[in-house]
Short mmCIF file of C-alpha atoms and ligand atoms in Angstrom, two decimals:
data_model
loop_
_atom_site.label_atom_id
_atom_site.label_comp_id
_atom_site.label_asym_id
_atom_site.label_seq_id
_atom_site.Cartn_x
_atom_site.Cartn_y
_atom_site.Cartn_z
CA MET A 250 0.19 0.52 0.00
CA VAL A 251 2.00 3.52 -1.63
CA SER A 252 1.16 6.89 -1.36
CA GLN A 253 3.87 9.01 -3.40
CA PRO A 254 4.60 8.14 -6.64
CA GLU A 255 7.79 9.53 -7.29
CA ILE A 256 10.03 5.77 -6.64
CA ALA A 257 10.13 4.29 -9.01
CA PRO A 258 10.26 0.54 -8.34
CA ALA A 259 13.59 -2.16 -9.25
CA PRO A 260 14.21 -2.59 -13.04
CA SER A 261 13.50 -5.90 -13.19
CA VAL A 262 9.98 -5.74 -12.78
CA SER A 263 7.31 -4.39 -15.14
CA VAL A 264 4.87 -2.48 -13.76
CA VAL A 265 2.15 -1.39 -16.21
CA PRO A 266 0.67 2.34 -14.95
CA VAL A 267 -2.03 2.30 -11.86
CA THR A 268 -5.25 2.00 -13.62
CA SER A 269 -7.61 5.12 -11.79
CA VAL A 270 -9.79 3.60 -9.47
CA ALA A 271 -11.68 5.54 -6.81
CA PRO A 272 -11.03 5.40 -2.97
CA VAL A 273 -13.20 2.13 -1.16
CA THR A 274 -14.27 5.00 1.25
CA PRO A 275 -14.49 8.34 1.29
CA ILE A 276 -11.92 8.56 4.46
CA ALA A 277 -8.91 10.73 3.30
CA PRO A 278 -5.62 9.06 2.14
CA VAL A 279 -2.76 9.17 5.15
CA THR A 280 -0.47 12.13 4.19
CA PRO A 281 0.86 14.24 5.40
CA ILE A 282 1.00 13.05 9.03
CA ALA A 283 0.69 15.56 12.05
CA PRO A 284 2.62 15.41 14.46
CA VAL A 285 1.52 12.71 18.03
CA THR A 286 0.05 14.86 20.46
CA PRO A 287 0.73 14.25 24.01
CA ILE A 288 -1.61 13.14 26.21
CA ALA A 289 -1.39 10.96 29.46
CA PRO A 290 -0.46 7.89 30.06
CA VAL A 291 -2.85 5.05 30.88
CA THR A 292 -0.58 1.70 31.69
CA PRO A 293 3.12 1.96 33.56
CA ALA A 294 5.90 3.21 30.41
CA ALA A 295 8.14 0.70 28.12
CA PRO A 296 11.22 0.32 29.55
CA ILE A 297 12.70 1.95 26.54
CA ASP A 298 15.08 4.81 25.62
CA PRO A 299 12.44 7.89 25.70
CA ALA A 300 15.02 9.57 23.15
CA GLY A 301 14.43 6.64 20.33
CA LEU A 302 10.91 6.61 21.20
CA ALA A 303 10.69 10.18 20.84
CA ARG A 304 12.47 9.84 17.54
CA SER A 305 9.25 7.47 15.98
CA LEU A 306 6.78 9.88 17.48
CA ARG A 307 8.43 12.75 14.90
CA PRO A 308 5.98 14.08 12.48
CA PHE A 309 6.28 12.15 9.06
CA GLY A 310 9.11 11.71 7.15
CA GLU A 311 11.11 12.97 9.67
CA SER A 312 10.67 10.47 12.43
CA LEU A 313 12.96 6.90 12.44
CA MET A 314 11.74 3.29 13.39
CA LEU A 315 11.39 1.70 16.76
CA PRO A 316 14.40 1.75 18.99
CA ARG A 317 16.36 -1.63 18.07
CA ALA A 318 15.79 -2.98 21.59
CA ALA A 319 11.79 -2.73 20.61
CA TYR A 320 12.77 -6.40 18.71
CA VAL A 321 15.43 -7.63 19.75
CA ASP A 322 15.05 -6.78 23.48
CA PRO A 323 13.42 -9.92 26.80
CA ALA A 324 12.64 -7.07 28.62
CA ILE A 325 10.40 -5.03 25.87
CA PHE A 326 8.57 -8.36 25.03
CA SER A 327 7.65 -8.99 27.90
CA TRP A 328 5.99 -5.92 27.77
CA GLU A 329 4.00 -5.53 25.58
CA GLN A 330 2.34 -9.03 26.95
CA LYS A 331 1.70 -7.66 29.61
CA HIS A 332 0.11 -4.08 27.86
CA PHE A 333 -0.38 -5.10 23.84
CA PHE A 334 -1.48 -8.51 24.15
CA ASP A 335 -2.92 -8.66 27.31
CA GLY A 336 -3.77 -4.70 27.93
CA GLY A 337 -6.14 -4.79 25.82
CA TRP A 338 -8.37 -6.58 22.29
CA SER A 339 -6.79 -9.14 21.20
CA CYS A 340 -7.48 -11.62 18.48
CA VAL A 341 -8.12 -15.19 19.83
CA GLY A 342 -9.93 -16.79 17.26
CA PHE A 343 -12.74 -17.61 15.20
CA SER A 344 -16.69 -17.36 16.04
CA ALA A 345 -16.08 -20.80 13.79
CA GLU A 346 -14.49 -22.14 16.02
CA LEU A 347 -17.18 -22.38 18.87
CA ALA A 348 -19.93 -22.71 16.88
CA ASN A 349 -21.71 -24.96 19.41
CA PRO A 350 -23.22 -24.93 22.19
CA GLY A 351 -20.86 -27.19 25.13
CA ASP A 352 -17.40 -25.71 22.68
CA GLN A 353 -14.86 -25.23 24.76
CA ARG A 354 -10.85 -24.12 23.25
CA ALA A 355 -8.24 -22.24 25.88
CA VAL A 356 -6.38 -19.54 23.74
CA PRO A 357 -2.71 -17.97 24.72
CA VAL A 358 -3.61 -14.12 25.65
CA GLY A 359 -0.14 -12.33 26.84
CA PRO A 360 2.04 -14.61 29.07
CA GLY A 361 -1.39 -16.87 30.07
CA SER A 362 -4.08 -18.24 28.10
CA VAL A 363 -8.41 -17.83 28.32
CA LEU A 364 -10.85 -20.23 27.86
CA LEU A 365 -13.39 -19.83 25.85
CA SER A 366 -16.82 -21.15 26.24
CA ARG A 367 -21.04 -21.57 24.16
CA ASP A 368 -23.64 -21.97 26.34
CA ASP A 369 -27.16 -23.17 25.23
CA ASP A 370 -28.01 -20.19 24.96
CA GLY A 371 -25.39 -19.02 22.39
CA ASN A 372 -23.79 -16.54 24.49
CA LEU A 373 -20.00 -16.56 23.99
CA GLY A 374 -17.85 -16.76 27.41
CA ALA A 375 -14.54 -15.63 27.61
CA PHE A 376 -12.87 -16.98 31.58
CA ALA A 377 -8.95 -16.76 32.85
CA ASN A 378 -7.82 -20.18 32.30
CA THR A 379 -7.25 -20.46 35.75
CA CYS A 380 -9.29 -22.75 37.74
CA ARG A 381 -10.58 -20.71 41.30
CA HIS A 382 -9.46 -23.84 43.85
CA ARG A 383 -5.63 -24.20 43.14
CA GLY A 384 -5.09 -22.50 39.75
CA HIS A 385 -4.60 -25.38 37.57
CA GLU A 386 -5.73 -24.62 33.14
CA LEU A 387 -9.33 -25.64 32.50
CA LEU A 388 -7.92 -26.74 29.55
CA PRO A 389 -3.75 -26.56 28.15
CA CYS A 390 -3.32 -23.71 26.50
CA GLY A 391 -4.31 -25.01 22.35
CA GLY A 392 -6.24 -27.05 23.84
CA SER A 393 -10.71 -27.69 23.27
CA ALA A 394 -13.18 -29.75 23.74
CA GLN A 395 -16.70 -30.06 23.35
CA ARG A 396 -19.16 -31.36 27.31
CA PRO A 397 -21.79 -29.76 28.82
CA SER A 398 -19.58 -28.08 32.09
CA ILE A 399 -16.52 -26.94 32.06
CA VAL A 400 -14.60 -29.13 34.18
CA CYS A 401 -11.37 -29.10 36.11
CA PRO A 402 -8.41 -31.79 35.45
CA TYR A 403 -6.72 -31.71 38.94
CA HIS A 404 -9.68 -32.01 42.32
CA SER A 405 -13.04 -31.53 39.47
CA TRP A 406 -14.20 -28.81 40.08
CA THR A 407 -16.59 -28.81 37.60
CA PHE A 408 -18.24 -25.18 36.05
CA GLU A 409 -21.18 -24.70 34.36
CA LEU A 410 -20.98 -22.54 30.67
CA ASP A 411 -21.52 -19.29 31.56
CA GLY A 412 -18.09 -19.77 34.04
CA GLY A 413 -20.66 -20.02 37.49
CA LEU A 414 -19.14 -23.19 40.03
CA LYS A 415 -21.10 -26.17 39.92
CA THR A 416 -19.50 -28.54 41.97
CA ALA A 417 -16.45 -29.10 44.47
CA LYS A 418 -16.05 -31.99 45.55
CA GLY A 419 -15.49 -32.10 49.36
CA PHE A 420 -17.09 -28.86 50.13
CA LYS A 421 -20.10 -29.45 50.17
CA GLY A 422 -21.72 -28.45 53.23
CA THR A 423 -18.58 -27.09 54.04
CA PRO A 424 -19.22 -24.35 56.54
CA GLY A 425 -19.04 -20.17 54.84
CA PHE A 426 -18.00 -22.29 51.82
CA ASP A 427 -20.68 -20.01 49.09
CA ASP A 428 -20.50 -21.62 45.25
CA SER A 429 -21.63 -18.00 43.80
CA GLN A 430 -17.60 -16.76 44.95
CA TRP A 431 -15.73 -19.02 43.59
CA GLY A 432 -16.81 -18.84 40.05
CA LEU A 433 -13.78 -18.40 36.71
CA ILE A 434 -12.74 -14.76 36.26
CA ARG A 435 -14.96 -13.59 33.20
CA LEU A 436 -12.92 -11.45 31.10
CA PRO A 437 -14.78 -9.34 28.67
CA VAL A 438 -15.38 -10.90 25.27
CA THR A 439 -17.28 -9.35 21.52
CA GLU A 440 -17.00 -11.27 18.10
CA TRP A 441 -16.28 -8.80 15.09
CA HIS A 442 -17.44 -9.53 11.30
CA GLY A 443 -16.62 -14.07 12.44
CA LEU A 444 -13.63 -12.75 15.13
CA ILE A 445 -13.29 -13.57 18.20
CA PHE A 446 -11.80 -10.51 20.31
CA VAL A 447 -10.46 -10.93 24.20
CA ASP A 448 -9.95 -7.98 26.36
CA GLY A 449 -7.40 -10.27 28.86
CA SER A 450 -7.48 -6.00 31.09
CA GLY A 451 -11.18 -6.05 31.17
CA LYS A 452 -10.72 -2.23 31.22
CA ALA A 453 -9.97 -1.27 27.64
CA THR A 454 -12.28 1.14 25.79
CA PRO A 455 -15.06 -0.43 24.17
CA MET A 456 -13.85 -1.82 20.87
CA GLU A 457 -17.01 -0.84 18.71
CA PRO A 458 -16.91 2.06 18.42
CA ALA A 459 -13.17 2.64 18.28
CA LEU A 460 -13.50 0.00 14.42
CA ALA A 461 -16.86 2.00 13.84
CA GLU A 462 -14.79 3.40 10.38
CA LEU A 463 -13.64 -0.23 10.19
CA ASP A 464 -16.54 -1.82 9.88
CA GLU A 465 -18.14 0.51 6.83
CA LEU A 466 -15.06 -0.87 5.70
CA VAL A 467 -15.97 -5.47 6.16
CA ALA A 468 -18.58 -5.00 6.19
CA PRO A 469 -19.13 -5.72 2.57
CA TYR A 470 -17.01 -9.17 2.34
CA GLU A 471 -19.68 -10.29 5.10
CA PRO A 472 -16.77 -12.27 7.28
CA GLU A 473 -18.63 -13.63 9.50
CA ARG A 474 -20.83 -15.50 5.88
CA LEU A 475 -18.21 -16.98 4.87
CA VAL A 476 -16.69 -20.32 4.86
CA ILE A 477 -12.55 -21.40 5.61
CA ALA A 478 -11.63 -23.80 3.52
CA GLY A 479 -7.46 -22.75 4.04
CA ARG A 480 -5.30 -23.51 6.10
CA HIS A 481 -1.51 -22.51 6.82
CA SER A 482 0.43 -22.16 9.77
CA TYR A 483 4.26 -20.83 10.17
CA ASP A 484 6.94 -20.24 12.96
CA ALA A 485 8.62 -17.31 11.47
CA ALA A 486 12.03 -16.43 13.37
CA ALA A 487 10.40 -12.47 14.10
CA ASN A 488 9.41 -10.53 16.37
CA TRP A 489 6.13 -9.49 15.85
CA LYS A 490 6.25 -6.14 14.67
CA ILE A 491 8.81 -7.33 11.97
CA LEU A 492 5.46 -9.26 10.74
CA THR A 493 3.74 -7.01 10.95
CA GLU A 494 5.85 -3.55 9.36
CA ASN A 495 6.19 -5.42 6.52
CA TYR A 496 2.42 -6.60 6.10
CA HIS A 497 1.84 -2.95 6.01
CA GLU A 498 4.22 -1.81 2.40
CA CYS A 499 4.71 -2.95 -1.25
CA TYR A 500 8.05 -0.95 -0.84
CA HIS A 501 9.74 -4.50 -1.24
CA CYS A 502 7.06 -5.99 -3.98
CA PRO A 503 9.39 -5.39 -6.77
CA MET A 504 12.06 -6.77 -4.85
CA ILE A 505 10.63 -9.87 -3.66
CA HIS A 506 7.50 -10.48 -5.14
CA PRO A 507 7.08 -11.03 -8.70
CA GLU A 508 3.88 -13.26 -8.34
CA LEU A 509 2.41 -10.73 -6.26
CA CYS A 510 3.65 -7.85 -9.15
CA LYS A 511 1.77 -9.83 -11.71
CA VAL A 512 -1.44 -9.26 -10.64
CA SER A 513 -1.71 -5.43 -8.80
CA PRO A 514 0.90 -2.78 -9.22
CA PRO A 515 2.82 -2.52 -6.37
CA ARG A 516 2.82 1.26 -6.05
CA SER A 517 -1.47 1.48 -6.39
CA GLY A 518 -3.65 2.68 -3.92
CA GLU A 519 -3.11 4.49 -1.12
CA ASN A 520 -3.36 4.33 2.97
CA TYR A 521 -6.67 4.83 5.14
CA ARG A 522 -6.22 7.31 8.18
CA PRO A 523 -8.01 5.96 10.51
CA SER A 524 -9.15 7.25 13.88
CA GLY A 525 -9.30 3.38 15.63
CA PRO A 526 -6.56 1.37 16.58
CA TRP A 527 -6.51 0.33 13.21
CA VAL A 528 -3.80 1.30 10.46
CA GLY A 529 -4.86 -0.72 6.36
CA GLY A 530 -5.05 0.77 3.07
CA TRP A 531 -5.46 -0.34 -0.58
CA MET A 532 -4.22 -1.40 -3.96
CA ASP A 533 -5.07 -1.78 -7.55
CA LEU A 534 -5.99 -5.47 -9.07
CA ARG A 535 -3.92 -4.91 -12.70
CA GLU A 536 -6.10 -4.98 -15.65
CA GLY A 537 -7.82 -8.34 -16.63
CA MET A 538 -6.18 -9.61 -12.37
CA ASP A 539 -9.61 -10.35 -10.63
CA THR A 540 -8.58 -11.61 -7.78
CA MET A 541 -5.22 -12.14 -5.85
CA SER A 542 -3.78 -15.86 -7.77
CA LEU A 543 -0.98 -17.25 -9.92
CA ASP A 544 -2.91 -16.35 -13.48
CA GLY A 545 -5.01 -13.49 -11.23
CA SER A 546 -8.13 -15.57 -11.69
CA SER A 547 -11.15 -16.59 -9.83
CA LEU A 548 -11.85 -20.06 -9.34
CA GLY A 549 -14.50 -18.49 -7.13
CA VAL A 550 -17.10 -16.23 -6.74
CA PRO A 551 -17.04 -12.73 -6.41
CA LEU A 552 -18.27 -11.63 -3.12
CA ARG A 553 -22.26 -10.71 -2.67
CA GLY A 554 -22.05 -7.74 -1.28
CA LEU A 555 -18.62 -5.59 -3.35
CA ASP A 556 -19.61 -2.92 -5.98
CA ALA A 557 -17.62 -2.28 -8.88
CA THR A 558 -13.95 -0.69 -6.96
CA GLY A 559 -14.67 -3.80 -4.38
CA LEU A 560 -14.28 -6.27 -7.60
CA ARG A 561 -10.88 -4.38 -8.39
CA THR A 562 -8.43 -3.78 -5.62
CA VAL A 563 -7.57 -5.75 -1.77
CA ILE A 564 -8.20 -4.13 1.26
CA TYR A 565 -5.48 -4.83 3.64
CA VAL A 566 -5.67 -3.61 7.54
CA ASN A 567 -4.17 -4.31 10.52
CA MET A 568 -5.98 -4.75 13.56
CA PHE A 569 -3.76 -3.68 16.50
CA PRO A 570 -2.13 -5.63 17.65
CA ASN A 571 -2.32 -9.07 16.02
CA VAL A 572 -4.12 -9.77 13.36
CA LEU A 573 -3.98 -8.62 9.61
CA LEU A 574 -6.79 -8.51 7.36
CA SER A 575 -5.93 -9.25 3.26
CA LEU A 576 -10.25 -8.12 1.95
CA HIS A 577 -9.76 -9.64 -2.00
CA PRO A 578 -13.54 -9.40 -4.74
CA ASP A 579 -13.87 -13.97 -3.92
CA TYR A 580 -12.06 -14.67 -0.70
CA VAL A 581 -11.35 -13.31 2.99
CA MET A 582 -7.28 -13.84 3.48
CA THR A 583 -6.75 -13.30 7.72
CA HIS A 584 -3.59 -13.99 9.67
CA ARG A 585 -3.37 -14.04 13.02
CA LEU A 586 -0.60 -13.07 14.76
CA THR A 587 0.67 -14.92 18.34
CA PRO A 588 3.87 -14.13 19.44
CA LEU A 589 6.51 -16.69 21.07
CA ALA A 590 8.71 -14.99 22.04
CA VAL A 591 10.94 -11.77 21.51
CA ASP A 592 12.42 -12.98 17.76
CA ARG A 593 9.54 -15.80 17.75
CA THR A 594 5.66 -15.16 16.38
CA LEU A 595 3.78 -17.46 15.22
CA ILE A 596 0.97 -16.80 12.47
CA GLU A 597 -1.03 -19.13 11.51
CA CYS A 598 -3.57 -17.87 8.71
CA THR A 599 -6.72 -18.97 6.88
CA TRP A 600 -8.61 -18.71 3.68
CA ALA A 601 -12.33 -17.76 3.38
CA PHE A 602 -15.06 -18.27 0.67
CA ALA A 603 -18.10 -17.52 -0.34
CA PRO A 604 -21.03 -21.19 0.33
CA GLU A 605 -21.73 -20.13 -3.32
CA ALA A 606 -17.41 -21.10 -3.57
CA LEU A 607 -17.37 -23.89 -1.45
CA ASP A 608 -20.12 -25.45 -3.11
CA LYS A 609 -19.58 -25.84 -6.98
CA PRO A 610 -18.51 -28.66 -7.54
CA GLY A 611 -14.73 -29.11 -7.65
CA PHE A 612 -13.97 -25.68 -6.32
CA ASP A 613 -10.47 -26.16 -5.18
CA PRO A 614 -9.67 -23.31 -2.43
CA GLY A 615 -5.66 -23.89 -3.54
CA TYR A 616 -6.69 -21.14 -6.07
CA ALA A 617 -5.50 -17.98 -2.88
CA VAL A 618 -4.04 -20.56 -0.26
CA ASP A 619 -0.71 -21.21 -3.70
CA PHE A 620 -0.92 -17.94 -4.09
CA TRP A 621 -0.05 -16.35 -0.94
CA ASP A 622 1.89 -19.52 0.91
CA ILE A 623 4.84 -18.67 -2.05
CA THR A 624 4.24 -14.69 -1.03
CA ASN A 625 3.95 -15.03 2.36
CA ARG A 626 6.98 -17.39 2.69
CA GLN A 627 8.60 -14.81 0.65
CA ASP A 628 7.46 -12.41 3.30
CA TRP A 629 9.17 -14.98 5.87
CA GLY A 630 11.73 -14.64 5.02
CA ALA A 631 12.67 -11.16 4.58
CA CYS A 632 11.86 -10.61 8.15
CA GLU A 633 13.10 -12.93 9.11
CA SER A 634 16.26 -11.71 8.47
CA VAL A 635 15.61 -7.84 9.26
CA GLN A 636 15.47 -9.61 12.36
CA ARG A 637 18.52 -10.97 11.91
CA GLY A 638 20.30 -7.76 11.24
CA LEU A 639 19.25 -6.09 14.13
CA SER A 640 20.82 -8.81 16.86
CA SER A 641 23.82 -6.71 15.36
CA GLN A 642 25.37 -4.29 18.17
CA HIS A 643 25.80 -1.51 15.34
CA ALA A 644 22.41 -1.73 14.39
CA VAL A 645 20.18 1.29 15.07
CA PRO A 646 17.17 3.38 13.86
CA GLY A 647 16.94 3.97 9.90
CA PRO A 648 13.72 6.48 8.00
CA LEU A 649 11.31 5.61 6.89
CA SER A 650 10.20 6.22 2.65
CA PRO A 651 7.87 8.17 1.72
CA ASP A 652 6.19 4.91 0.49
CA GLU A 653 5.77 3.48 4.57
CA ASP A 654 3.39 6.12 5.48
CA ALA A 655 1.55 2.75 7.01
CA VAL A 656 4.24 1.83 9.25
CA TYR A 657 4.96 5.27 10.84
CA GLN A 658 1.40 5.18 11.39
CA PHE A 659 1.83 1.19 13.24
CA VAL A 660 5.53 2.90 14.74
CA THR A 661 3.54 5.56 16.01
CA GLN A 662 1.05 3.89 17.66
CA VAL A 663 3.62 0.96 19.20
CA ALA A 664 5.70 4.11 20.87
CA ARG A 665 3.01 5.47 22.08
CA GLY A 666 2.23 2.12 23.17
CA TYR A 667 5.29 1.85 25.33
CA ALA A 668 5.15 5.52 26.23
CA GLY A 669 1.94 4.70 28.65
CA GLN A 670 -0.33 5.12 25.47
CA PRO A 671 -1.23 1.88 24.43
CA PRO A 672 -4.12 1.87 21.55
CA TRP A 673 -6.74 -0.04 23.11
CA ARG A 674 -6.07 2.41 26.57
CA GLN A 675 -6.52 5.48 25.29
CA PRO A 676 -8.83 8.63 26.30
CA ALA A 677 -12.74 6.98 27.42
CA THR A 678 -14.76 9.02 28.00
CA THR A 679 -15.55 5.60 30.31
CA GLN A 680 -13.83 2.63 31.32
CA PRO A 681 -15.57 -0.11 31.77
CA ALA A 682 -16.45 -2.78 35.08
CA GLU A 683 -12.95 -3.53 36.60
CA ALA A 684 -12.57 -8.12 35.24
CA ALA A 685 -14.45 -9.79 38.25
CA ALA A 686 -15.60 -13.38 38.92
CA VAL A 687 -18.86 -14.83 37.63
CA SER A 688 -21.92 -14.81 40.56
S1 FES B 1068 -6.88 -26.76 41.11
FE1 FES B 1068 -8.76 -26.48 39.28
S2 FES B 1068 -9.65 -28.32 40.89
FE2 FES B 1068 -8.00 -28.10 41.71
FE1 FE2 B 1069 4.85 -8.54 0.64
#
């Protein structure tokens, strides 16, 4: 996603002129970007050089990348796990993975994990994955179950699907023991277009209002209606921010993505200027290309809610901190990032198509999956090299090109977060209640 046409692409790639396509929404393009207005910290600041952060927060065109410690220092990683991934809304999976009453899953969130469960009324609950007896995990992180109650595997305390304590073996009639005091610790949870988000802190600003602009972009694609037909997991030896920064620019595309450049001009499109905790932009498809695939053809069906512009463009957005949504004319690709260490990230990638596409005889999602699997691996290779490069004690933050304005937006989100203003904790008129035990 680029917005400055004056830098020529690498000469080895043939780039056709950009087709004139109107922006997808009236949201203004990003340049010029104003300097960040200081606001009071709401969390402890990260243990990182404030002068380096100030350089990252300079106006676009004058700023530098984040201090090197942001990519290599385990202390910064620990701070991020607490204040970014467990300090506000983060994506923990898909509604379709908990479709039925009794479905349960435990997913990592920050340094710990969260238990998700669907109750008999179809409501989704999120709970700290720690038993109220002596703290055993209710499910192993990454595990799933399908049963009518939540059962701790240690001493078999049993909880209702809505988190209330059902039975505590041996406690019946014990003086002073009140079942209502020992329900699971409930956390805020929201389903948004088929994605599940949990606020691990219980203190984040409400999610839907912060995403109102993004909702306008995403709603026509109806991701909640689509069916996941392809999945890949990648274990990348790179910091999660390097992966996200890479996602936000196509400055690198002529160098490492020959297949992508054949179907989408790498310097096409614009970036949005969102007011919420997301960053993104759109790019064109070349004339004659229907979607992002190796030959530009689609073996699916166009998504029914799209207008003429939506059928000629691809939207790329990142919702802070861990989900990348890539909206195509005929499918939606989602990358969900789970940081494993300061230099290692799990990436779960899915491809979802209209149900009508899956009904086509012999439908094969490979046209989309294979294209992006090739492109993903090219990206991870570059990101892993950046990680190795930044391990040098001589690495220092560099400047951003005019084509990297969305990287600037992401970097400033992170830098403000390090200064005590994480994106989901920025000034709210009202704060939701603290996480509370189910009673
Ligand atoms: S720790 Fe769960 S029943 Fe004892
Ligand atoms: Fe890329």
